[in-house]
Tab-separated table of C-alpha atoms in Angstrom:
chain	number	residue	atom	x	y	z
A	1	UNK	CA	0.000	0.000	0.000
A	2	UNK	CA	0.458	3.686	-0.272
A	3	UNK	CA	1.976	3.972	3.413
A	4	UNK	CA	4.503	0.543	3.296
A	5	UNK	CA	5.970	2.313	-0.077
A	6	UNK	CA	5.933	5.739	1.453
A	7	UNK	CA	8.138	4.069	4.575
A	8	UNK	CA	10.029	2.204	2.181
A	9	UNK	CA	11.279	4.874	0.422
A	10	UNK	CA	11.946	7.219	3.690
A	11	UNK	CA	13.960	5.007	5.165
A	12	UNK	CA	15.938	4.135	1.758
A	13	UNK	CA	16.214	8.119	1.514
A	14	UNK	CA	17.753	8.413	5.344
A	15	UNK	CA	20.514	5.562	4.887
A	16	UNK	CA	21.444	7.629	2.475
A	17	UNK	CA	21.841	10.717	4.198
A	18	UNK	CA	23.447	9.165	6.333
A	19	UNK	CA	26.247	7.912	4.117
A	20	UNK	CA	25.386	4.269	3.536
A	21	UNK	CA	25.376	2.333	0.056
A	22	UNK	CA	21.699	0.903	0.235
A	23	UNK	CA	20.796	-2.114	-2.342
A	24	UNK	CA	17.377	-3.493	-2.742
A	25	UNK	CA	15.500	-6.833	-4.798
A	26	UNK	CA	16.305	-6.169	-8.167
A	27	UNK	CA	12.510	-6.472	-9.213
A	28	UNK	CA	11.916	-3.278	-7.493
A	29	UNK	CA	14.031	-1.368	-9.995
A	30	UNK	CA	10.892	-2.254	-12.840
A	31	UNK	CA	8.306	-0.589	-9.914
A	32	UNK	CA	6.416	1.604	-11.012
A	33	UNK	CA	4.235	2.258	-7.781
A	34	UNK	CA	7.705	2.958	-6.023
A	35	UNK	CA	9.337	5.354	-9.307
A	36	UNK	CA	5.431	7.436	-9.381
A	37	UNK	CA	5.713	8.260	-5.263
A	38	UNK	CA	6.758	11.674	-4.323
A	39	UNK	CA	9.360	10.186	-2.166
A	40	UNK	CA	11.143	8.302	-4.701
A	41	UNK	CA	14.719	9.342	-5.784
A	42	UNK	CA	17.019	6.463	-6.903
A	43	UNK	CA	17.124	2.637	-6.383
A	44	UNK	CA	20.124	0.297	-6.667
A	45	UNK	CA	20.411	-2.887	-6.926
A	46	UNK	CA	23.555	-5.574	-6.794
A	47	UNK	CA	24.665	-6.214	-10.218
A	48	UNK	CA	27.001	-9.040	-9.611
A	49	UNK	CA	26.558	-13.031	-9.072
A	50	UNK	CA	23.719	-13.859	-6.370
A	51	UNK	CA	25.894	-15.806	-4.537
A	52	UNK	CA	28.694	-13.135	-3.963
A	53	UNK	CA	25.833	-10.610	-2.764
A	54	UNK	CA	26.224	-12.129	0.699
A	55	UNK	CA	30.069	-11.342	0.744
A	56	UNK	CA	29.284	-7.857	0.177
A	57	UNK	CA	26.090	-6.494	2.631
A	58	UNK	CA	26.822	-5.635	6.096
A	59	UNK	CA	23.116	-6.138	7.019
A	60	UNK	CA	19.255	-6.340	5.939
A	61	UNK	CA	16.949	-3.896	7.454
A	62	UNK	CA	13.565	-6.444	6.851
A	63	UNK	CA	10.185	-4.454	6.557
A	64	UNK	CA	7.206	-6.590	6.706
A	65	UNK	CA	5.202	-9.403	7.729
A	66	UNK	CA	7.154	-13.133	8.299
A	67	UNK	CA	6.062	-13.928	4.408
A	68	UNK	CA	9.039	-10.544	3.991
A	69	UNK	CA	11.861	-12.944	6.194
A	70	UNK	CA	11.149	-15.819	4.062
A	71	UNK	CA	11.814	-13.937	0.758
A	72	UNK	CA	15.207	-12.676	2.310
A	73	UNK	CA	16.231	-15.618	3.119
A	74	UNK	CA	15.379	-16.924	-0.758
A	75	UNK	CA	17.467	-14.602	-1.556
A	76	UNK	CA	20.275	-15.553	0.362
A	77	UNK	CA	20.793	-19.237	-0.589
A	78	UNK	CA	24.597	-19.765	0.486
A	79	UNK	CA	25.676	-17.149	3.775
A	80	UNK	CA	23.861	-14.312	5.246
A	81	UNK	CA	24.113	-11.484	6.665
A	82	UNK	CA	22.670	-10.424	9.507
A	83	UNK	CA	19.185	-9.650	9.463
A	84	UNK	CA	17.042	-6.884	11.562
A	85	UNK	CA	13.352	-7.031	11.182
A	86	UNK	CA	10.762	-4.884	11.985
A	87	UNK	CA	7.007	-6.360	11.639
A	88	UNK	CA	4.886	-4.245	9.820
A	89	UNK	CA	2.731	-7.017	9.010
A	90	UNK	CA	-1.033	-9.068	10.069
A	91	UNK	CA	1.609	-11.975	11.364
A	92	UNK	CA	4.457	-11.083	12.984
A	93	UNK	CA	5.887	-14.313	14.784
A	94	UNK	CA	9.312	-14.298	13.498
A	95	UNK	CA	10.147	-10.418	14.988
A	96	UNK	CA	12.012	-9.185	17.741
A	97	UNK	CA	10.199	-5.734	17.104
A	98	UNK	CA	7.492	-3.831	15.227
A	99	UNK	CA	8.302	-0.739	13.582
A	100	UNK	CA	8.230	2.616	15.598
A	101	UNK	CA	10.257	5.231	13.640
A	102	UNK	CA	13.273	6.745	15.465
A	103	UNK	CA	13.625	4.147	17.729
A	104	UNK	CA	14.148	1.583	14.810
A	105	UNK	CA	16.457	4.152	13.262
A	106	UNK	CA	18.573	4.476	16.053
A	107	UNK	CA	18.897	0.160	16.246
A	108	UNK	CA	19.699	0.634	12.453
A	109	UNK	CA	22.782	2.785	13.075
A	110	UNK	CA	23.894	0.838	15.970
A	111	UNK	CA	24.062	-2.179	14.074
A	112	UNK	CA	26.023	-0.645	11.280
A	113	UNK	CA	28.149	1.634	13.488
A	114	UNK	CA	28.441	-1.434	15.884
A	115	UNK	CA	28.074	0.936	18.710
A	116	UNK	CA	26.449	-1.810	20.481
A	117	UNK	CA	26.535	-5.613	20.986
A	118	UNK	CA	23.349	-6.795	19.809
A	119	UNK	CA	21.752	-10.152	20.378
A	120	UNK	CA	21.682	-12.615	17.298
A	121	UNK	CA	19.807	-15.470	16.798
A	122	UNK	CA	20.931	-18.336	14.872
A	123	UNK	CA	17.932	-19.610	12.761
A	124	UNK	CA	18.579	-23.294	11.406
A	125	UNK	CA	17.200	-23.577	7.548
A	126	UNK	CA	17.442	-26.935	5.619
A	127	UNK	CA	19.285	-28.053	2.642
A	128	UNK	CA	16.794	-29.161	0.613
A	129	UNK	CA	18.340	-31.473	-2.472
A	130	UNK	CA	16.225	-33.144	-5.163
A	131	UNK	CA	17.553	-35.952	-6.909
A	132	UNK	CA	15.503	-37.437	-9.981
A	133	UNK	CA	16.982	-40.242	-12.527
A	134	UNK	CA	18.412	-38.425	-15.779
A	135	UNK	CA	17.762	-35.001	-13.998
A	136	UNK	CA	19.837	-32.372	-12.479
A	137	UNK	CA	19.880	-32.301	-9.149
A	138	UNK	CA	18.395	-29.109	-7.058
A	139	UNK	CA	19.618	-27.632	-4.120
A	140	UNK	CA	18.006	-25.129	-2.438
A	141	UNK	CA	17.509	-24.075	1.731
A	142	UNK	CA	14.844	-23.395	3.840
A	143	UNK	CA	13.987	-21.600	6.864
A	144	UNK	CA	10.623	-22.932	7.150
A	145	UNK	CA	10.128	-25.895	5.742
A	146	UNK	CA	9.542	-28.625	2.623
A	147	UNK	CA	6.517	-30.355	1.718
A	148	UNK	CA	6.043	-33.103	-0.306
A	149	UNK	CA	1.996	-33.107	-1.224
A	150	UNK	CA	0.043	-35.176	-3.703
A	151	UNK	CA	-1.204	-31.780	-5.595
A	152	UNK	CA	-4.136	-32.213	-8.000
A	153	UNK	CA	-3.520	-36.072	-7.694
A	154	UNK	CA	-6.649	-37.951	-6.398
A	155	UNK	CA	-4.860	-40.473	-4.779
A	156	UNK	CA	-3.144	-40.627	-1.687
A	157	UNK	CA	0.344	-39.208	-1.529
A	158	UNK	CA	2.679	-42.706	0.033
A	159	UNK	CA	6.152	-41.635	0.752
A	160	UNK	CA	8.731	-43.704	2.647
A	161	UNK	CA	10.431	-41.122	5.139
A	162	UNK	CA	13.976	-43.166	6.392
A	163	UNK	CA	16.330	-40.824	8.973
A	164	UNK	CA	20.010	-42.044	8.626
A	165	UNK	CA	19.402	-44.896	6.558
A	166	UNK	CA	16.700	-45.837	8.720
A	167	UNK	CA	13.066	-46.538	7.788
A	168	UNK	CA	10.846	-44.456	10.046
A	169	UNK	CA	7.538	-44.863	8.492
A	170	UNK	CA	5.362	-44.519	5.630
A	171	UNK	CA	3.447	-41.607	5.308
A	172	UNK	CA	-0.255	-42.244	3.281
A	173	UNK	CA	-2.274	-39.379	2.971
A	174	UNK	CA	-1.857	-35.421	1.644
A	175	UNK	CA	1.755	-35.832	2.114
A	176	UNK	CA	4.318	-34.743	4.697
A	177	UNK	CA	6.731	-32.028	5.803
A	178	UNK	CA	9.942	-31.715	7.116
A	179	UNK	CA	10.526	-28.294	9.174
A	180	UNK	CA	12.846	-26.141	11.691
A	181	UNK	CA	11.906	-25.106	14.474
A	182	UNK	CA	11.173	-21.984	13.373
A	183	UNK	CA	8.798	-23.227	10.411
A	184	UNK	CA	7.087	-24.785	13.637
A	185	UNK	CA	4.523	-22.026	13.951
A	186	UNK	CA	3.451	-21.562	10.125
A	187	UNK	CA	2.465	-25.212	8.228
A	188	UNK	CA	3.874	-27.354	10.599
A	189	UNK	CA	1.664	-26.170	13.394
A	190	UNK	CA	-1.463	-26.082	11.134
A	191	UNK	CA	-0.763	-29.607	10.540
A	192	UNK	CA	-0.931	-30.777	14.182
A	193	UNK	CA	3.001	-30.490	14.578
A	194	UNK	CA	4.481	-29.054	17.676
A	195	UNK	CA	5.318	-25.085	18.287
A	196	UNK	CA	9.149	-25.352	19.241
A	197	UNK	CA	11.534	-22.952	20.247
A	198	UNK	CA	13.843	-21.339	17.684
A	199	UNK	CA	16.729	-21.927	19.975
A	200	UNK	CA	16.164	-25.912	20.361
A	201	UNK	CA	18.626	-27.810	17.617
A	202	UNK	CA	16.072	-30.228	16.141
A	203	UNK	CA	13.998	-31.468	12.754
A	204	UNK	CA	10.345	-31.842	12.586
A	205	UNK	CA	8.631	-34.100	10.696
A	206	UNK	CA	4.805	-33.786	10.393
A	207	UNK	CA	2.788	-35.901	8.318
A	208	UNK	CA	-0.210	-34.392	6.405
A	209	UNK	CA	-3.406	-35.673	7.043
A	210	UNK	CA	-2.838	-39.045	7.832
A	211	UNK	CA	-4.475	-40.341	10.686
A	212	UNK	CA	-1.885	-43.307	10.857
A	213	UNK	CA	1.304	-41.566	11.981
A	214	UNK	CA	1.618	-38.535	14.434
A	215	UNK	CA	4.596	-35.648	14.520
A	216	UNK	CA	8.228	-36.106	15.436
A	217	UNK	CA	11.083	-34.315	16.622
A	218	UNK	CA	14.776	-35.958	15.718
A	219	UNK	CA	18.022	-34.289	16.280
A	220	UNK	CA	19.442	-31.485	14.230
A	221	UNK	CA	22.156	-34.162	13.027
A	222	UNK	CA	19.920	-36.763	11.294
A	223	UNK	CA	19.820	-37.165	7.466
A	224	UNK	CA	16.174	-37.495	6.189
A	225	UNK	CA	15.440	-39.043	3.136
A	226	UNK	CA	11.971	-39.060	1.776
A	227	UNK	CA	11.412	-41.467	-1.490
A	228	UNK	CA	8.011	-42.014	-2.963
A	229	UNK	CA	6.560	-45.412	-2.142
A	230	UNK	CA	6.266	-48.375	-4.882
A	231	UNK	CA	2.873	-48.685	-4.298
A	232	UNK	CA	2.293	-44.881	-5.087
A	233	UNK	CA	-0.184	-44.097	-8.000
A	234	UNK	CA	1.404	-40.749	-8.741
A	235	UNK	CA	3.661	-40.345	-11.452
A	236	UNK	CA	5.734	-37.132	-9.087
A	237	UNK	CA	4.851	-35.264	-6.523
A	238	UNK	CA	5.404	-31.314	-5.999
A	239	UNK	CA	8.152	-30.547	-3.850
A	240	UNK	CA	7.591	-26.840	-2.112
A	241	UNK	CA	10.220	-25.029	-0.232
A	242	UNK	CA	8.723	-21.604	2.412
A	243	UNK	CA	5.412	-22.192	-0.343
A	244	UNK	CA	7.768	-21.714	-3.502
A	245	UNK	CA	7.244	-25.003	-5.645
A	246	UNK	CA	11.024	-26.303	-6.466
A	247	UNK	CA	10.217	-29.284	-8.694
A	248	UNK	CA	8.411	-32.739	-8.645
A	249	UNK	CA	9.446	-35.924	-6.858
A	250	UNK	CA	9.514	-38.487	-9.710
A	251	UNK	CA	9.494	-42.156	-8.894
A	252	UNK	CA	12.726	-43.673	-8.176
A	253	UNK	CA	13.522	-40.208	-6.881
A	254	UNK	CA	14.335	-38.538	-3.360
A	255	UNK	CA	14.046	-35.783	-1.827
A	256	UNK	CA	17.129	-35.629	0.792
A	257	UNK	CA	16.751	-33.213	3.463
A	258	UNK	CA	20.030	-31.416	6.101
A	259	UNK	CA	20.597	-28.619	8.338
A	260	UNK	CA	22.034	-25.960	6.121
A	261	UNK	CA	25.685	-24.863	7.421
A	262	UNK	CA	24.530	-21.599	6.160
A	263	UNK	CA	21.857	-20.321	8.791
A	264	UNK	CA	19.653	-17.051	8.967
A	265	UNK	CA	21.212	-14.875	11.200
A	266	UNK	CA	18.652	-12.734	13.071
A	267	UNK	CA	19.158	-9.273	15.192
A	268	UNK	CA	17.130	-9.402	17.989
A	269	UNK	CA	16.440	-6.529	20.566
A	270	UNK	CA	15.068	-9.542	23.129
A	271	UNK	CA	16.523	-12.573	24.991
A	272	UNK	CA	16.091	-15.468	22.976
A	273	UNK	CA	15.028	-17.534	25.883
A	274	UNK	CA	12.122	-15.850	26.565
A	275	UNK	CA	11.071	-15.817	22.298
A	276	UNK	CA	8.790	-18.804	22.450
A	277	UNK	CA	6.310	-16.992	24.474
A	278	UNK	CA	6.362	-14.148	22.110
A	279	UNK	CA	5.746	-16.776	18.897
A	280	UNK	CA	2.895	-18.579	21.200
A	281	UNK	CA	1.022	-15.391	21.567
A	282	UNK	CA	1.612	-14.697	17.497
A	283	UNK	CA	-0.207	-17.596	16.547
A	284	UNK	CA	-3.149	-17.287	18.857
């Protein structure tokens, strides 16, 4: 709307002012609502590689709802940054901090003048990796989480979940998801999995609809593999990654799921210990 753009470009404007190179998505360059505002002045964006842009940005300043953390951290697929978000949004779970104008301004500069020492949270995100006969394999990370649903396929969606070479069960129903603890309060949770802290090292897995198996937690450290079943009537399944479809799950395929060594570094203005309580009362 009229007031996020109007913010947007204030605060683009200030950093400015205040000496700093800013760079934002390159899609906003080809905005028009942003180049027609009476704020707007110039826009840059990084013109280099997408996986050197992380070697080169001291820190995101996040506007938004959590939908706006998710993006950044698409954008980021290898190392990040540090990231300070303010919620602006109808669904704020993943913030520290709404928006309130020269406070958040002054936080800004104190992260990039590192005037203070500020809290950082360590957000775990999955490697994601799709491998399909006679296709190229797909890598991509996750702070929320993967699904692997049956789609527009009538039948059930069966798919063998094994963690470290172990067969844990077979899933038979939408489908199932594998998430971090911070993807525990979006899908996961809507799904009947557990809300878990952002601090605890773990995997969840939550199956979809199926009244057969229930949600688990395993350790950070386990290697899940998720293969469809040989009894499955679906040619592939769709693979999503934060609600971004990545590719299908073909048969004799797998979908093999890590924690990413590269996780989403988060500037918080709270104790982390005490964030749980804040993400409770967001998902009321």
């Amino acid at each position: 709307g009229l007031l996020v753009t109007s913010l947007f470009l204030g605060l683009v404007n200030w950093l400015e002012k205040q000496g700093m190179m800013v760079l934002v998505p390159r899609q906003y360059l080809q905005s028009k609502e942003l180049s027609g505002h009476k704020e707007f002045k110039k826009l840059s964006a990084w013109a280099g590689e997408d996986d050197q842009l992380g070697r080169e940005v001291d820190l995101v300043v996040c506007l938004g709802g959590d939908g706006s953390l998710l993006r950044v951290s698409h954008m980021f697929q290898d190392s990040m940054p540090p990231v300070l978000g303010f919620g602006i949004g109808e669904r704020n779970a993943l913030y520290s901090q709404t928006w309130e104008e020269e406070v958040s301004k002054k936080m800004i500069l104190r992260c990039l003048q590192e005037e203070q020492v500020m809290s950082v949270m360590l957000r775990a995100r999955l490697l994601v990796t799709i491998m399909n006969p006679g296709e190229e394999t797909v890598s991509v990370t996750a702070l929320n989480e993967v699904t692997i649903l049956r789609g527009l396929c009538p039948c059930l969606a069966k798919v063998k979940v094994m963690v470290d070479k172990t067969m844990l069960y077979q899933v038979e129903g939408d489908g199932v998801m594998v998430s971090t603890p911070t993807g525990s309060s979006a899908y996961s949770l809507s799904a009947g999995g557990p809300l878990v802290s952002p601090t605890i090292p773990c995997i969840l897995l939550t199956p979809v609809a199926c009244l057969s198996i229930h949600p688990s937690v395993i350790p950070a450290t386990s290697t899940v593999v998720l293969t469809p079943s040989p009894s499955s009537r679906a040619d592939s399944l769709p693979v999503d990654v934060d609600g971004r479809n990545i590719g299908q799950l073909m048969k004799n395929g797998q979908v093999v799921v890590t924690i990413s060594s590269n996780p989403f570094p988060q500037v918080m203005d709270m104790d982390t210990s005490n964030f749980l309580w804040k993400m409770f009362k967001a998902t009321k």
